[in-house]
Coordinates of C-alpha atoms in Angstrom, one line a residue:
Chain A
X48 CA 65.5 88.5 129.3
X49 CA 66.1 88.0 125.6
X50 CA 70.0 90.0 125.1
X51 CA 70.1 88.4 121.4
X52 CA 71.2 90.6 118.5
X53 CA 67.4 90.2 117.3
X54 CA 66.0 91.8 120.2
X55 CA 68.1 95.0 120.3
X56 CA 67.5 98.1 119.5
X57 CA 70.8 99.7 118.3
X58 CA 73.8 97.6 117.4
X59 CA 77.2 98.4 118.1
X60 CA 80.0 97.9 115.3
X61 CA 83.7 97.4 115.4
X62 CA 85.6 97.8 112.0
X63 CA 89.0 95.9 111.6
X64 CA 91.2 96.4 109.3
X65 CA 94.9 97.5 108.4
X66 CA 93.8 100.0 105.9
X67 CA 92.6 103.1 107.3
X68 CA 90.7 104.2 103.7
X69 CA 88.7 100.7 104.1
X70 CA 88.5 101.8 107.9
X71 CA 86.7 104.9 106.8
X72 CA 85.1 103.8 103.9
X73 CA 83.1 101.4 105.7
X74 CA 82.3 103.8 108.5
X75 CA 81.4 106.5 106.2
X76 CA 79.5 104.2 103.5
X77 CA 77.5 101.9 106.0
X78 CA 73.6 103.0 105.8
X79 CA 72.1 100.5 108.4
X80 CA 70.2 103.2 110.9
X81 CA 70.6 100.4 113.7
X82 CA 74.2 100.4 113.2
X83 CA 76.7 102.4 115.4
X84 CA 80.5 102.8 115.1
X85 CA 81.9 102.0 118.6
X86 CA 85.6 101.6 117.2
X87 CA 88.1 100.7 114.8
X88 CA 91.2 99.1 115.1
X89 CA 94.0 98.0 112.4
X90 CA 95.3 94.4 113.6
X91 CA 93.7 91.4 115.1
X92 CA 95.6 91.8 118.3
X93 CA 94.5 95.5 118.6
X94 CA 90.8 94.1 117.6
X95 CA 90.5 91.7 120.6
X96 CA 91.1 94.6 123.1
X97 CA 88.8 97.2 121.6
X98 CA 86.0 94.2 121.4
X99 CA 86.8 93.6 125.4
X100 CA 86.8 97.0 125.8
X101 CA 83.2 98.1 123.6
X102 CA 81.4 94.9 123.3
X103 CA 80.7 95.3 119.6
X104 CA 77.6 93.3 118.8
X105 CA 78.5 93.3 114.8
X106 CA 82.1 93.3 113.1
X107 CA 83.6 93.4 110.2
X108 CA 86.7 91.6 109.8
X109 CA 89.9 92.1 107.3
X110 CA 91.7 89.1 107.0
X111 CA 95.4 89.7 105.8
X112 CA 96.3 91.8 108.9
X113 CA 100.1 92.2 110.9
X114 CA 100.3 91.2 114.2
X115 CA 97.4 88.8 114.6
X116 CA 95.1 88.0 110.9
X117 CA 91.9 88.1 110.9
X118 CA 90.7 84.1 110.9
X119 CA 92.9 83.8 114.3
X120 CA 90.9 87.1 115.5
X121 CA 87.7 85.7 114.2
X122 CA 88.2 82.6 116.7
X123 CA 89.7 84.9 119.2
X124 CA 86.2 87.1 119.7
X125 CA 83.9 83.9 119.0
X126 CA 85.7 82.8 122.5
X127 CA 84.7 86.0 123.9
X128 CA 81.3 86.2 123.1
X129 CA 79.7 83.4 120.3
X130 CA 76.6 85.9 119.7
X131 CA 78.7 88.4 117.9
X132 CA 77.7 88.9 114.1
X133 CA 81.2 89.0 112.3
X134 CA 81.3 90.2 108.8
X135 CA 84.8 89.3 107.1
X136 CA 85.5 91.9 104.3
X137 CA 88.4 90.6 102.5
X138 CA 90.2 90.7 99.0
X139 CA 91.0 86.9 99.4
X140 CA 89.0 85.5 96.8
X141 CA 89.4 81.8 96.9
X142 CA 86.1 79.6 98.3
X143 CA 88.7 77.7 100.7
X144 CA 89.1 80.5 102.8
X145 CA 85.8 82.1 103.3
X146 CA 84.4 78.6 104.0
X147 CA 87.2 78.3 107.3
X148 CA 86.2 81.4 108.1
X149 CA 82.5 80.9 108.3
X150 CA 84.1 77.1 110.0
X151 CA 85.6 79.7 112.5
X152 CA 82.4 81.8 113.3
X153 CA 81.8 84.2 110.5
X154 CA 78.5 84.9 109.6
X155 CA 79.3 86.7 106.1
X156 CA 81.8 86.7 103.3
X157 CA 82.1 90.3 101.1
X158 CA 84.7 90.0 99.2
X159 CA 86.7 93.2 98.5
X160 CA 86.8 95.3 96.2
X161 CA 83.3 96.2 97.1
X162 CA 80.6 99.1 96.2
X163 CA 79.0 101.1 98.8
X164 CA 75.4 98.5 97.9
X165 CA 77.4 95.7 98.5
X166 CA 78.2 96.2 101.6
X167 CA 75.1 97.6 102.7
X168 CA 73.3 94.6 101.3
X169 CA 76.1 91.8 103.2
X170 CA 75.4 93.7 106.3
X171 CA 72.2 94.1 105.6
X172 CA 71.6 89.9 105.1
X173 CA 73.9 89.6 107.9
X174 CA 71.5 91.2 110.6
X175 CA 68.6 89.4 109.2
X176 CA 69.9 86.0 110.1
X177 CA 70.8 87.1 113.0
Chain Q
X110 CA 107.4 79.3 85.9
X111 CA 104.7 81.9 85.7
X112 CA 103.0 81.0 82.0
X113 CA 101.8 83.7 80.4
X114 CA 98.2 82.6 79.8
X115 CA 97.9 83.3 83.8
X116 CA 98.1 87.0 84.0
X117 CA 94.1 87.6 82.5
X118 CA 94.0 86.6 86.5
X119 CA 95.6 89.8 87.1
X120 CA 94.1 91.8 84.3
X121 CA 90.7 91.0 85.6
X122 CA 91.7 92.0 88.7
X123 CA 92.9 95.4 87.8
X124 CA 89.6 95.9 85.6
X125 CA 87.3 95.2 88.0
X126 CA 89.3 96.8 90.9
X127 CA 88.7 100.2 89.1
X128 CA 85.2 99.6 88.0
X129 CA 84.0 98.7 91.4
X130 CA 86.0 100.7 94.0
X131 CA 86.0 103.9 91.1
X132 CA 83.0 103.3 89.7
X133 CA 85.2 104.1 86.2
X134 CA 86.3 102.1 83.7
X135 CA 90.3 101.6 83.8
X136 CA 91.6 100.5 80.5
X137 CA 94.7 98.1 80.2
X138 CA 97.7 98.3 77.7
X139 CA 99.1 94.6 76.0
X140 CA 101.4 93.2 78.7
X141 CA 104.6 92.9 78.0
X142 CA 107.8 90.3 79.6
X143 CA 110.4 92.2 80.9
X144 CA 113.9 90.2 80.8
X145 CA 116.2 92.9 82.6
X146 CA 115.0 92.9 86.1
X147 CA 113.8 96.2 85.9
X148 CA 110.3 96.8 85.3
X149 CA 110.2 100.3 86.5
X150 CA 108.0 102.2 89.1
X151 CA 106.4 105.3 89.6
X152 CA 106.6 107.5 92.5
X153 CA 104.2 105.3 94.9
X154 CA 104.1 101.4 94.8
X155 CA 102.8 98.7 96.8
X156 CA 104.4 95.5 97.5
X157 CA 103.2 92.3 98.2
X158 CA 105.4 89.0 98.9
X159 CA 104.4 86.0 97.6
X160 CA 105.1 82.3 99.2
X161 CA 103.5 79.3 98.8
X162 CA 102.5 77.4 95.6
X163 CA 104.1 80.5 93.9
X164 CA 107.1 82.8 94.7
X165 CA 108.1 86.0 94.1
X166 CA 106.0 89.7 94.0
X167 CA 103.0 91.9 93.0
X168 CA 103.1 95.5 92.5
X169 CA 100.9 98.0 91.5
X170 CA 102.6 101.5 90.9
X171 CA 101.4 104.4 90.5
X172 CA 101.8 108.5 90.4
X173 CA 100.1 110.4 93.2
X174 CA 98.0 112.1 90.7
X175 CA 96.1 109.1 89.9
X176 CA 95.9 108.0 93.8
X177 CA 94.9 111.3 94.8
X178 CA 92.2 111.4 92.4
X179 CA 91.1 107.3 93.0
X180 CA 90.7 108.7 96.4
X181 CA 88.7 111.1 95.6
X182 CA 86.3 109.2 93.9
X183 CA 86.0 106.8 96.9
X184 CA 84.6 110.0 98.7
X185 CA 87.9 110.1 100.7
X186 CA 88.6 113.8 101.2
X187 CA 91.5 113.2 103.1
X188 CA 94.6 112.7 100.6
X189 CA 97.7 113.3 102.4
X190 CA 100.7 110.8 101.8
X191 CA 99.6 108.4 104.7
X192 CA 96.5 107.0 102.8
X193 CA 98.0 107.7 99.3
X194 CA 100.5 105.4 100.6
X195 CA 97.9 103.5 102.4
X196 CA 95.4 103.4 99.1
X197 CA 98.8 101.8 96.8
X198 CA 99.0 99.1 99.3
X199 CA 95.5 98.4 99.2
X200 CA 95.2 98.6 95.6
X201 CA 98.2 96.0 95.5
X202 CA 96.6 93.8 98.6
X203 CA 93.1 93.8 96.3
X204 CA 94.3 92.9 93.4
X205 CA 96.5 89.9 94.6
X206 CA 94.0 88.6 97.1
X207 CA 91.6 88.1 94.2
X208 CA 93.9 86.0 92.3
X209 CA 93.5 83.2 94.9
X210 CA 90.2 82.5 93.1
X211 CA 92.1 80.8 90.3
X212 CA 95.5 80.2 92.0
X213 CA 93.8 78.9 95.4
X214 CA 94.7 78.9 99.0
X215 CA 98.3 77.8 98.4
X216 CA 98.9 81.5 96.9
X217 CA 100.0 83.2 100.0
X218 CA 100.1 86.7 100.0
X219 CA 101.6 89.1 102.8
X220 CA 100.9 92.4 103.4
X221 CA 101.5 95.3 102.0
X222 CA 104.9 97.0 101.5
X223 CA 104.9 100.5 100.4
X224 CA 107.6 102.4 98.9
X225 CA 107.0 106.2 98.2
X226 CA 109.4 108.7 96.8
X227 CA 112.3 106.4 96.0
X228 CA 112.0 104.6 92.9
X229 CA 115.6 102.7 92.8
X230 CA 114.2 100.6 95.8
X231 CA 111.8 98.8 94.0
X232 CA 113.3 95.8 92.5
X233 CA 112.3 92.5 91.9
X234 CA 113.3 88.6 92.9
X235 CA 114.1 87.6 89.5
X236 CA 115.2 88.8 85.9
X237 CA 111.5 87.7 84.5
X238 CA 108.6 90.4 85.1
X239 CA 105.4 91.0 83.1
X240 CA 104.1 94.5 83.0
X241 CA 100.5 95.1 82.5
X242 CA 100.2 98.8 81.6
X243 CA 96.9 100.4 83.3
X244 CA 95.6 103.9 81.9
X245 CA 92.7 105.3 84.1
X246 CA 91.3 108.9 83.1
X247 CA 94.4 110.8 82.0
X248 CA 96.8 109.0 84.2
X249 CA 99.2 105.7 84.0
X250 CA 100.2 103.2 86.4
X251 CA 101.4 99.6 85.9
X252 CA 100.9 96.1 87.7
X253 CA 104.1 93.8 87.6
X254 CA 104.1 90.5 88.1
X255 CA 107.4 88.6 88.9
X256 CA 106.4 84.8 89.7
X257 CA 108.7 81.8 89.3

């Protein structure tokens, strides 16, 4: 049986991030009609346990987080489950760190600030390499 | 020491933080070098640390009349003080973040630290700060930069 992210139906998302206007923001502005909020959480270490918990099949990923950032959490829930789609949203801005993230198992790179569009369109390209 | 030359890293940041995330057009005064170690802050600021290739702190300050309404025109209808204080630290977080696209990797940024209602405990590392005043709609804020 084919359990890829290509062959699903609806796909569960899992927003992290320390801001809870960027939580909501990206729940509220997200269009993708496959795309379903399962939870949120506001740390890396919080993160790991929601994605045990909901098994997410698409994230997006803050990076400058307490607790536990996001490219340790990104290499955290890549150990968990290498099919998951992980979308890092991020204000960090230099091409170093995007490039370790996609080296860590990103998929994507949107760099914040961001329009409602632009993240529509990242999640958007995100699901069709999937 | 922080040359002068490098804060269009900042200003661009400020711009485009408004005209993506407001979808409005912020305008921003001349900067200015402040040599007293106190730059000033308004009645909600965001802090972030700087280590790394550069030391010191990023601030972005600004009245709740401005947050509320930059709130508001990210279709947040909630605007009590947690995510006014929430949105300065974000504002702050954004607008440093961005900066490693000239400054690189090696500018470390932490999060955000927010102070709200109590202006004396904003202060800075050094004597040295550059101000870059920010008018958006009918409101001001400011972004200071104190670098060594």
């Amino acid at each position: 049986m084919d359990t890829s992210v290509r062959s699903k139906g609806t796909l569960k998302l899992m927003i992290v991030d320390d801001s809870n206007i960027i939580r909501r923001r990206i729940e509220r502005s997200q269009q993708i009609a496959r795309l379903e909020v399962v939870g949120a959480a506001s740390n890396g270490r919080a993160a790991v346990e929601m994605f045990r918990r909901t098994q997410p099949d698409v994230v997006t990923m803050d990076l400058t987080m307490p607790e536990m950032d996001g490219i340790e959490c990104v290499e955290e829930l890549i150990a968990i489950n290498s099919e998951v789609l992980i979308l890092v949203v991020s204000a960090l801005a230099d091409k170093a760190t995007a490039v370790e993230a996609i080296e860590k198992g990103a998929n994507g790179f949107l760099c914040k600030p961001f329009t409602d569009r632009q993240l529509n369109d990242a999640l958007e390209e995100l699901l069709s390499e999937a | 020491m922080f040359k002068e030359a490098e804060i269009r890293t900042f200003i661009e940041g400020t711009t485009n933080y408004f005209e993506t995330s407001a979808q409005q057009s912020a305008t921003v005064g001349s900067p200015y070098l402040v040599t007293d170690g106190n730059p000033g802050a308004y009645e909600y600021t965001g802090v972030i640390g700087v280590t790394g290739a550069r030391k010191g702190v990023v601030y972005f300050t600004a009245p709740r009349g401005m947050l509320t309404v930059l709130l508001m025109r990210m279709q947040e209808t909630d605007t009590s003080d947690e995510n006014i204080k929430d949105l300065v630290g974000e504002v702050a977080n954004t607008i440093s973040g961005n900066a490693r696209r000239d400054f690189g990797k090696n500018f470390v940024i932490s999060v955000p630290v927010v102070i709200a209602h109590d202006l004396e405990k904003v202060t800075t590392p050094h004597s040295r700060s550059f101000v870059i005043p920010i008018n958006w709609r009918t409101h001001s804020a400011k972004l200071v930069v104190c670098l060594e």
